[in-house]
PDB file of C-alpha atoms in Angstrom:
ATOM      1  CA  GLU E   1       9.306 125.044 -12.143  1.00 81.00           C
ATOM      2  CA  LEU E   2       8.304 121.811 -13.830  1.00 87.00           C
ATOM      3  CA  LYS E   3      11.230 119.651 -14.900  1.00 92.00           C
ATOM      4  CA  VAL E   4      10.953 116.673 -17.196  1.00 96.00           C
ATOM      5  CA  GLU E   5      13.966 114.414 -17.462  1.00 96.00           C
ATOM      6  CA  GLN E   6      14.476 111.583 -19.884  1.00 97.00           C
ATOM      7  CA  ASN E   7      17.106 108.920 -19.806  1.00 96.00           C
ATOM      8  CA  PRO E   8      19.046 107.789 -21.549  1.00 96.00           C
ATOM      9  CA  LEU E   9      19.670 110.707 -23.876  1.00 95.00           C
ATOM     10  CA  PHE E  10      21.209 108.433 -26.461  1.00 96.00           C
ATOM     11  CA  LEU E  11      20.592 104.770 -27.036  1.00 94.00           C
ATOM     12  CA  SER E  12      22.283 102.537 -29.546  1.00 95.00           C
ATOM     13  CA  MET E  13      20.908  99.040 -29.750  1.00 92.00           C
ATOM     14  CA  GLN E  14      20.920  95.992 -31.959  1.00 94.00           C
ATOM     15  CA  GLU E  15      17.870  94.832 -33.826  1.00 96.00           C
ATOM     16  CA  GLY E  16      15.881  92.307 -31.877  1.00 96.00           C
ATOM     17  CA  LYS E  17      16.816  93.666 -28.454  1.00 96.00           C
ATOM     18  CA  ASN E  18      14.522  95.143 -25.816  1.00 96.00           C
ATOM     19  CA  TYR E  19      15.008  98.406 -23.977  1.00 95.00           C
ATOM     20  CA  THR E  20      13.186 100.984 -21.885  1.00 97.00           C
ATOM     21  CA  ILE E  21      13.278 104.779 -21.979  1.00 98.00           C
ATOM     22  CA  TYR E  22      12.440 106.553 -18.741  1.00 98.00           C
ATOM     23  CA  CYS E  23      10.692 109.881 -18.237  1.00 97.00           C
ATOM     24  CA  ASN E  24      10.629 111.469 -14.791  1.00 96.00           C
ATOM     25  CA  TYR E  25       8.795 114.697 -14.011  1.00 95.00           C
ATOM     26  CA  SER E  26       8.741 116.941 -10.993  1.00 93.00           C
ATOM     27  CA  THR E  27       5.099 117.940 -10.472  1.00 85.00           C
ATOM     28  CA  THR E  28       1.723 116.323 -10.183  1.00 81.00           C
ATOM     29  CA  SER E  29       0.194 115.567 -13.546  1.00 79.00           C
ATOM     30  CA  ASP E  30      -2.161 112.926 -14.833  1.00 77.00           C
ATOM     31  CA  ARG E  31      -1.401 113.485 -18.501  1.00 87.00           C
ATOM     32  CA  LEU E  32       1.697 112.557 -20.382  1.00 91.00           C
ATOM     33  CA  TYR E  33       2.473 112.248 -24.063  1.00 94.00           C
ATOM     34  CA  TRP E  34       5.080 110.418 -26.063  1.00 96.00           C
ATOM     35  CA  TYR E  35       6.181 111.756 -29.423  1.00 96.00           C
ATOM     36  CA  ARG E  36       8.495 110.541 -32.131  1.00 97.00           C
ATOM     37  CA  GLN E  37      10.599 112.873 -34.256  1.00 96.00           C
ATOM     38  CA  ASP E  38      12.547 111.897 -37.356  1.00 95.00           C
ATOM     39  CA  PRO E  39      15.465 114.128 -38.415  1.00 90.00           C
ATOM     40  CA  GLY E  40      14.236 117.429 -39.796  1.00 86.00           C
ATOM     41  CA  LYS E  41      10.617 116.474 -39.264  1.00 89.00           C
ATOM     42  CA  SER E  42       7.828 117.443 -36.924  1.00 90.00           C
ATOM     43  CA  LEU E  43       6.507 115.588 -33.902  1.00 94.00           C
ATOM     44  CA  GLU E  44       4.395 112.506 -34.409  1.00 93.00           C
ATOM     45  CA  SER E  45       2.086 111.579 -31.565  1.00 92.00           C
ATOM     46  CA  LEU E  46       2.660 108.047 -30.279  1.00 95.00           C
ATOM     47  CA  PHE E  47       0.739 107.764 -27.019  1.00 94.00           C
ATOM     48  CA  VAL E  48      -1.490 109.844 -24.799  1.00 91.00           C
ATOM     49  CA  LEU E  49      -1.554 108.603 -21.202  1.00 92.00           C
ATOM     50  CA  LEU E  50      -4.423 110.087 -19.230  1.00 85.00           C
ATOM     51  CA  SER E  51      -4.404 108.468 -15.816  1.00 83.00           C
ATOM     52  CA  ASN E  52      -2.365 106.625 -13.245  1.00 84.00           C
ATOM     53  CA  GLY E  53      -1.658 103.092 -14.355  1.00 86.00           C
ATOM     54  CA  ALA E  54      -2.431 103.799 -17.990  1.00 89.00           C
ATOM     55  CA  VAL E  55      -0.746 101.427 -20.388  1.00 93.00           C
ATOM     56  CA  LYS E  56      -0.865 101.699 -24.164  1.00 95.00           C
ATOM     57  CA  GLN E  57       0.739  99.580 -26.839  1.00 96.00           C
ATOM     58  CA  GLU E  58       1.279 100.046 -30.540  1.00 95.00           C
ATOM     59  CA  GLY E  59       3.364  97.530 -32.401  1.00 96.00           C
ATOM     60  CA  ARG E  60       6.738  97.163 -30.721  1.00 97.00           C
ATOM     61  CA  LEU E  61       6.223 100.152 -28.423  1.00 98.00           C
ATOM     62  CA  MET E  62       4.462 100.165 -25.072  1.00 98.00           C
ATOM     63  CA  ALA E  63       4.056 103.174 -22.790  1.00 98.00           C
ATOM     64  CA  SER E  64       2.971 103.317 -19.171  1.00 96.00           C
ATOM     65  CA  LEU E  65       2.327 106.004 -16.586  1.00 95.00           C
ATOM     66  CA  ASP E  66       2.774 105.945 -12.803  1.00 93.00           C
ATOM     67  CA  THR E  67       1.579 109.319 -11.538  1.00 90.00           C
ATOM     68  CA  LYS E  68       2.483 108.555  -7.937  1.00 91.00           C
ATOM     69  CA  ALA E  69       6.094 107.916  -8.870  1.00 93.00           C
ATOM     70  CA  ARG E  70       5.931 110.710 -11.499  1.00 93.00           C
ATOM     71  CA  LEU E  71       7.372 108.277 -13.980  1.00 95.00           C
ATOM     72  CA  SER E  72       6.512 107.143 -17.462  1.00 96.00           C
ATOM     73  CA  THR E  73       8.273 104.462 -19.453  1.00 98.00           C
ATOM     74  CA  LEU E  74       8.459 103.683 -23.147  1.00 98.00           C
ATOM     75  CA  HIS E  75       9.386 100.057 -23.696  1.00 98.00           C
ATOM     76  CA  ILE E  76      10.752  98.842 -26.988  1.00 96.00           C
ATOM     77  CA  THR E  77      10.351  95.174 -27.804  1.00 97.00           C
ATOM     78  CA  ALA E  78      12.466  93.427 -30.439  1.00 96.00           C
ATOM     79  CA  ALA E  79      13.719  96.671 -31.947  1.00 95.00           C
ATOM     80  CA  VAL E  80      13.880  97.139 -35.707  1.00 96.00           C
ATOM     81  CA  HIS E  81      15.812  99.722 -37.721  1.00 95.00           C
ATOM     82  CA  ASP E  82      12.636 101.657 -38.557  1.00 95.00           C
ATOM     83  CA  LEU E  83      12.300 102.637 -34.915  1.00 97.00           C
ATOM     84  CA  SER E  84      15.427 104.775 -35.165  1.00 97.00           C
ATOM     85  CA  ALA E  85      14.314 108.312 -34.241  1.00 97.00           C
ATOM     86  CA  THR E  86      14.277 110.717 -31.312  1.00 97.00           C
ATOM     87  CA  TYR E  87      11.582 110.098 -28.717  1.00 98.00           C
ATOM     88  CA  PHE E  88      10.203 112.808 -26.471  1.00 97.00           C
ATOM     89  CA  CYS E  89       7.952 112.652 -23.471  1.00 97.00           C
ATOM     90  CA  ALA E  90       5.906 115.715 -22.564  1.00 95.00           C
ATOM     91  CA  VAL E  91       3.906 116.602 -19.486  1.00 92.00           C
ATOM     92  CA  ASP E  92       0.625 118.418 -19.892  1.00 84.00           C
ATOM     93  CA  VAL E  93       0.140 120.868 -17.063  1.00 75.00           C
ATOM     94  CA  ASN E  94      -3.237 122.177 -18.195  1.00 71.00           C
ATOM     95  CA  ASN E  95      -4.928 118.863 -19.034  1.00 64.00           C
ATOM     96  CA  ALA E  96      -5.864 120.228 -22.428  1.00 62.00           C
ATOM     97  CA  GLY E  97      -2.848 119.499 -24.588  1.00 63.00           C
ATOM     98  CA  ASN E  98      -2.035 123.118 -25.160  1.00 78.00           C
ATOM     99  CA  MET E  99       0.949 123.789 -22.901  1.00 86.00           C
ATOM    100  CA  LEU E 100       3.477 120.997 -22.860  1.00 91.00           C
ATOM    101  CA  THR E 101       6.794 120.708 -21.055  1.00 93.00           C
ATOM    102  CA  PHE E 102       9.100 118.368 -22.931  1.00 96.00           C
ATOM    103  CA  GLY E 103      11.897 116.124 -21.821  1.00 97.00           C
ATOM    104  CA  GLY E 104      15.265 116.437 -23.504  1.00 96.00           C
ATOM    105  CA  GLY E 105      14.592 113.569 -25.883  1.00 97.00           C
ATOM    106  CA  THR E 106      16.143 110.146 -26.347  1.00 97.00           C
ATOM    107  CA  ARG E 107      17.922 109.569 -29.623  1.00 97.00           C
ATOM    108  CA  LEU E 108      17.491 105.932 -30.536  1.00 96.00           C
ATOM    109  CA  MET E 109      19.663 104.199 -33.122  1.00 96.00           C
ATOM    110  CA  VAL E 110      18.827 100.634 -33.995  1.00 96.00           C
ATOM    111  CA  LYS E 111      21.607  98.861 -35.812  1.00 94.00           C
ATOM    112  CA  PRO E 112      20.873  96.042 -38.252  1.00 86.00           C
TER     113      PRO E 112
ATOM    114  CA  LYS K   1      -9.149 116.211 -42.511  1.00 62.00           C
ATOM    115  CA  ALA K   2      -6.344 118.678 -43.143  1.00 74.00           C
ATOM    116  CA  GLY K   3      -3.600 118.845 -40.568  1.00 91.00           C
ATOM    117  CA  VAL K   4      -1.826 121.806 -39.043  1.00 95.00           C
ATOM    118  CA  THR K   5      -0.238 123.936 -41.759  1.00 96.00           C
ATOM    119  CA  GLN K   6       2.762 126.150 -41.156  1.00 97.00           C
ATOM    120  CA  THR K   7       4.217 128.608 -43.628  1.00 97.00           C
ATOM    121  CA  PRO K   8       6.826 129.168 -44.761  1.00 97.00           C
ATOM    122  CA  ARG K   9       8.702 125.896 -44.259  1.00 96.00           C
ATOM    123  CA  TYR K  10      12.126 127.490 -44.477  1.00 97.00           C
ATOM    124  CA  LEU K  11      13.305 131.010 -43.903  1.00 97.00           C
ATOM    125  CA  ILE K  12      16.672 132.774 -43.874  1.00 98.00           C
ATOM    126  CA  LYS K  13      16.906 136.169 -42.219  1.00 98.00           C
ATOM    127  CA  THR K  14      19.651 138.580 -41.235  1.00 98.00           C
ATOM    128  CA  ARG K  15      20.385 139.669 -37.693  1.00 98.00           C
ATOM    129  CA  GLY K  16      18.299 142.663 -36.700  1.00 98.00           C
ATOM    130  CA  GLN K  17      15.463 141.882 -39.060  1.00 98.00           C
ATOM    131  CA  GLN K  18      12.058 140.743 -38.002  1.00 98.00           C
ATOM    132  CA  VAL K  19      10.091 137.704 -39.129  1.00 98.00           C
ATOM    133  CA  THR K  20       6.490 136.527 -39.106  1.00 98.00           C
ATOM    134  CA  LEU K  21       5.519 132.873 -39.135  1.00 98.00           C
ATOM    135  CA  SER K  22       2.036 131.584 -39.830  1.00 98.00           C
ATOM    136  CA  CYS K  23       0.039 128.626 -38.536  1.00 98.00           C
ATOM    137  CA  SER K  24      -3.345 127.357 -39.686  1.00 97.00           C
ATOM    138  CA  PRO K  25      -4.811 124.920 -37.150  1.00 96.00           C
ATOM    139  CA  ILE K  26      -6.957 121.898 -37.802  1.00 94.00           C
ATOM    140  CA  SER K  27     -10.508 122.940 -38.614  1.00 92.00           C
ATOM    141  CA  GLY K  28     -12.499 123.322 -35.412  1.00 90.00           C
ATOM    142  CA  HIS K  29      -9.447 123.647 -33.182  1.00 90.00           C
ATOM    143  CA  ARG K  30      -9.463 126.881 -31.230  1.00 90.00           C
ATOM    144  CA  SER K  31      -6.211 126.590 -29.295  1.00 91.00           C
ATOM    145  CA  VAL K  32      -2.874 127.220 -30.983  1.00 94.00           C
ATOM    146  CA  SER K  33       0.452 126.805 -29.210  1.00 94.00           C
ATOM    147  CA  TRP K  34       3.945 127.662 -30.404  1.00 97.00           C
ATOM    148  CA  TYR K  35       7.199 125.927 -29.518  1.00 97.00           C
ATOM    149  CA  GLN K  36      10.833 126.587 -30.288  1.00 98.00           C
ATOM    150  CA  GLN K  37      13.210 123.695 -30.844  1.00 96.00           C
ATOM    151  CA  THR K  38      16.975 124.171 -30.737  1.00 96.00           C
ATOM    152  CA  PRO K  39      19.800 121.660 -30.261  1.00 91.00           C
ATOM    153  CA  GLY K  40      20.900 123.392 -27.072  1.00 90.00           C
ATOM    154  CA  GLN K  41      17.615 124.144 -25.323  1.00 93.00           C
ATOM    155  CA  GLY K  42      15.398 121.427 -26.760  1.00 94.00           C
ATOM    156  CA  LEU K  43      11.685 121.983 -27.152  1.00 96.00           C
ATOM    157  CA  GLN K  44      10.401 125.022 -25.289  1.00 96.00           C
ATOM    158  CA  PHE K  45       6.892 126.418 -25.007  1.00 95.00           C
ATOM    159  CA  LEU K  46       6.549 129.955 -26.364  1.00 96.00           C
ATOM    160  CA  PHE K  47       2.872 130.861 -25.977  1.00 93.00           C
ATOM    161  CA  GLU K  48      -0.674 129.680 -26.467  1.00 92.00           C
ATOM    162  CA  TYR K  49      -3.687 131.439 -27.934  1.00 93.00           C
ATOM    163  CA  PHE K  50      -7.349 130.662 -27.573  1.00 91.00           C
ATOM    164  CA  SER K  51     -10.165 132.711 -29.044  1.00 89.00           C
ATOM    165  CA  GLU K  52      -7.761 135.467 -30.053  1.00 93.00           C
ATOM    166  CA  THR K  53      -6.386 135.801 -26.505  1.00 93.00           C
ATOM    167  CA  GLN K  54      -2.961 134.826 -25.251  1.00 92.00           C
ATOM    168  CA  ARG K  55      -3.602 132.606 -22.272  1.00 88.00           C
ATOM    169  CA  ASN K  56      -0.207 131.143 -21.502  1.00 88.00           C
ATOM    170  CA  LYS K  57       3.295 132.395 -22.119  1.00 91.00           C
ATOM    171  CA  GLY K  58       6.655 130.748 -21.774  1.00 92.00           C
ATOM    172  CA  ASN K  59       9.889 132.296 -20.618  1.00 93.00           C
ATOM    173  CA  PHE K  60      10.927 134.185 -23.736  1.00 96.00           C
ATOM    174  CA  PRO K  61      11.849 137.847 -24.217  1.00 96.00           C
ATOM    175  CA  GLY K  62       9.355 140.380 -25.458  1.00 96.00           C
ATOM    176  CA  ARG K  63      10.872 140.188 -28.945  1.00 97.00           C
ATOM    177  CA  PHE K  64       8.711 137.102 -29.363  1.00 98.00           C
ATOM    178  CA  SER K  65       5.060 137.885 -29.828  1.00 97.00           C
ATOM    179  CA  GLY K  66       2.033 136.393 -31.459  1.00 97.00           C
ATOM    180  CA  ARG K  67      -1.583 136.819 -32.259  1.00 97.00           C
ATOM    181  CA  GLN K  68      -4.595 134.807 -33.249  1.00 97.00           C
ATOM    182  CA  PHE K  69      -7.283 135.752 -35.696  1.00 97.00           C
ATOM    183  CA  SER K  70     -11.013 135.100 -35.532  1.00 95.00           C
ATOM    184  CA  ASN K  71     -10.622 132.064 -37.797  1.00 93.00           C
ATOM    185  CA  SER K  72      -8.114 130.609 -35.265  1.00 94.00           C
ATOM    186  CA  ARG K  73      -5.141 131.081 -37.578  1.00 97.00           C
ATOM    187  CA  SER K  74      -2.147 132.310 -35.654  1.00 97.00           C
ATOM    188  CA  GLU K  75       1.021 134.218 -36.386  1.00 98.00           C
ATOM    189  CA  MET K  76       4.148 134.621 -34.352  1.00 98.00           C
ATOM    190  CA  ASN K  77       6.581 137.461 -34.795  1.00 98.00           C
ATOM    191  CA  VAL K  78      10.185 137.764 -33.754  1.00 98.00           C
ATOM    192  CA  SER K  79      11.694 141.233 -33.881  1.00 96.00           C
ATOM    193  CA  THR K  80      15.357 142.233 -33.875  1.00 97.00           C
ATOM    194  CA  LEU K  81      16.499 138.747 -34.767  1.00 98.00           C
ATOM    195  CA  GLU K  82      19.555 137.283 -33.071  1.00 98.00           C
ATOM    196  CA  LEU K  83      21.695 134.365 -34.198  1.00 97.00           C
ATOM    197  CA  GLY K  84      20.327 132.363 -31.273  1.00 96.00           C
ATOM    198  CA  ASP K  85      16.821 132.593 -32.679  1.00 98.00           C
ATOM    199  CA  SER K  86      17.769 130.089 -35.354  1.00 98.00           C
ATOM    200  CA  ALA K  87      15.510 127.158 -34.627  1.00 97.00           C
ATOM    201  CA  LEU K  88      12.654 124.975 -35.752  1.00 96.00           C
ATOM    202  CA  TYR K  89       9.410 126.680 -34.759  1.00 97.00           C
ATOM    203  CA  LEU K  90       6.532 124.299 -34.268  1.00 97.00           C
ATOM    204  CA  CYS K  91       2.871 125.115 -34.038  1.00 96.00           C
ATOM    205  CA  ALA K  92       0.344 122.814 -32.410  1.00 94.00           C
ATOM    206  CA  SER K  93      -3.431 122.976 -32.379  1.00 92.00           C
ATOM    207  CA  SER K  94      -5.946 121.394 -30.072  1.00 87.00           C
ATOM    208  CA  PRO K  95      -9.696 121.635 -29.550  1.00 81.00           C
ATOM    209  CA  TRP K  96      -9.020 122.640 -25.957  1.00 68.00           C
ATOM    210  CA  THR K  97     -11.453 120.379 -24.269  1.00 66.00           C
ATOM    211  CA  LEU K  98     -10.449 118.042 -21.481  1.00 61.00           C
ATOM    212  CA  ASN K  99      -8.577 114.916 -22.394  1.00 61.00           C
ATOM    213  CA  THR K 100      -7.626 115.972 -25.888  1.00 72.00           C
ATOM    214  CA  GLU K 101      -4.209 116.173 -27.429  1.00 79.00           C
ATOM    215  CA  ALA K 102      -2.286 118.609 -29.538  1.00 86.00           C
ATOM    216  CA  PHE K 103      -1.348 117.996 -33.148  1.00 91.00           C
ATOM    217  CA  PHE K 104       1.824 119.493 -34.533  1.00 94.00           C
ATOM    218  CA  GLY K 105       2.528 121.113 -37.856  1.00 95.00           C
ATOM    219  CA  GLN K 106       5.614 120.451 -39.969  1.00 95.00           C
ATOM    220  CA  GLY K 107       7.391 123.463 -38.545  1.00 96.00           C
ATOM    221  CA  THR K 108       9.229 126.472 -39.921  1.00 97.00           C
ATOM    222  CA  ARG K 109      13.005 126.234 -40.016  1.00 97.00           C
ATOM    223  CA  LEU K 110      14.370 129.727 -39.328  1.00 98.00           C
ATOM    224  CA  THR K 111      18.026 130.473 -39.938  1.00 98.00           C
ATOM    225  CA  VAL K 112      19.424 133.800 -38.803  1.00 98.00           C
ATOM    226  CA  VAL K 113      22.713 134.831 -40.447  1.00 97.00           C
TER     227      VAL K 113
END
């Protein structure tokens, strides 16, 4: 059974600080997604990582994928309050985006 | 381009009743997946439909079922509702070609009382 584990589950940080969220998974997969969810809202796609060594950046967020280590990271640079949300990683077992196994989520609070 | 549309957005049902949720995928997308999100269990895959056929199914009881129509719209049904079925139900659509991603709808918030 595929397991996807995120840590930390909760992260409180000051504006301007850097931090990394980790996503470990238990089976071979070349595809991993990161999503953002605001309270009561749906999932917003942040990054799609399609191969070993993939790195993508958008604003203050950067995601990377190491398929050999079965590890993805989401790095936050100089956090701002607007980044407060819950972040999920998800592993795509079918390589087609239609059957995802999600991590437990990391709730991020950025304090002014 | 219209996104994934789920209806209704909110629903309150009584234990023992049944409920049907609807999902209209992005135009041209043939794969529709359903997920349940609860505080305790997180986001869990329910099932996936492609060309009116269920191709993948998660670990949920038979009370959870779904179908897909020829226009790719999908419905999921939950019979004999239990309190534990209270959740946000999310639908996602994808073109189902290699190296594509899924796009999620706004979800249906189901409360069972």
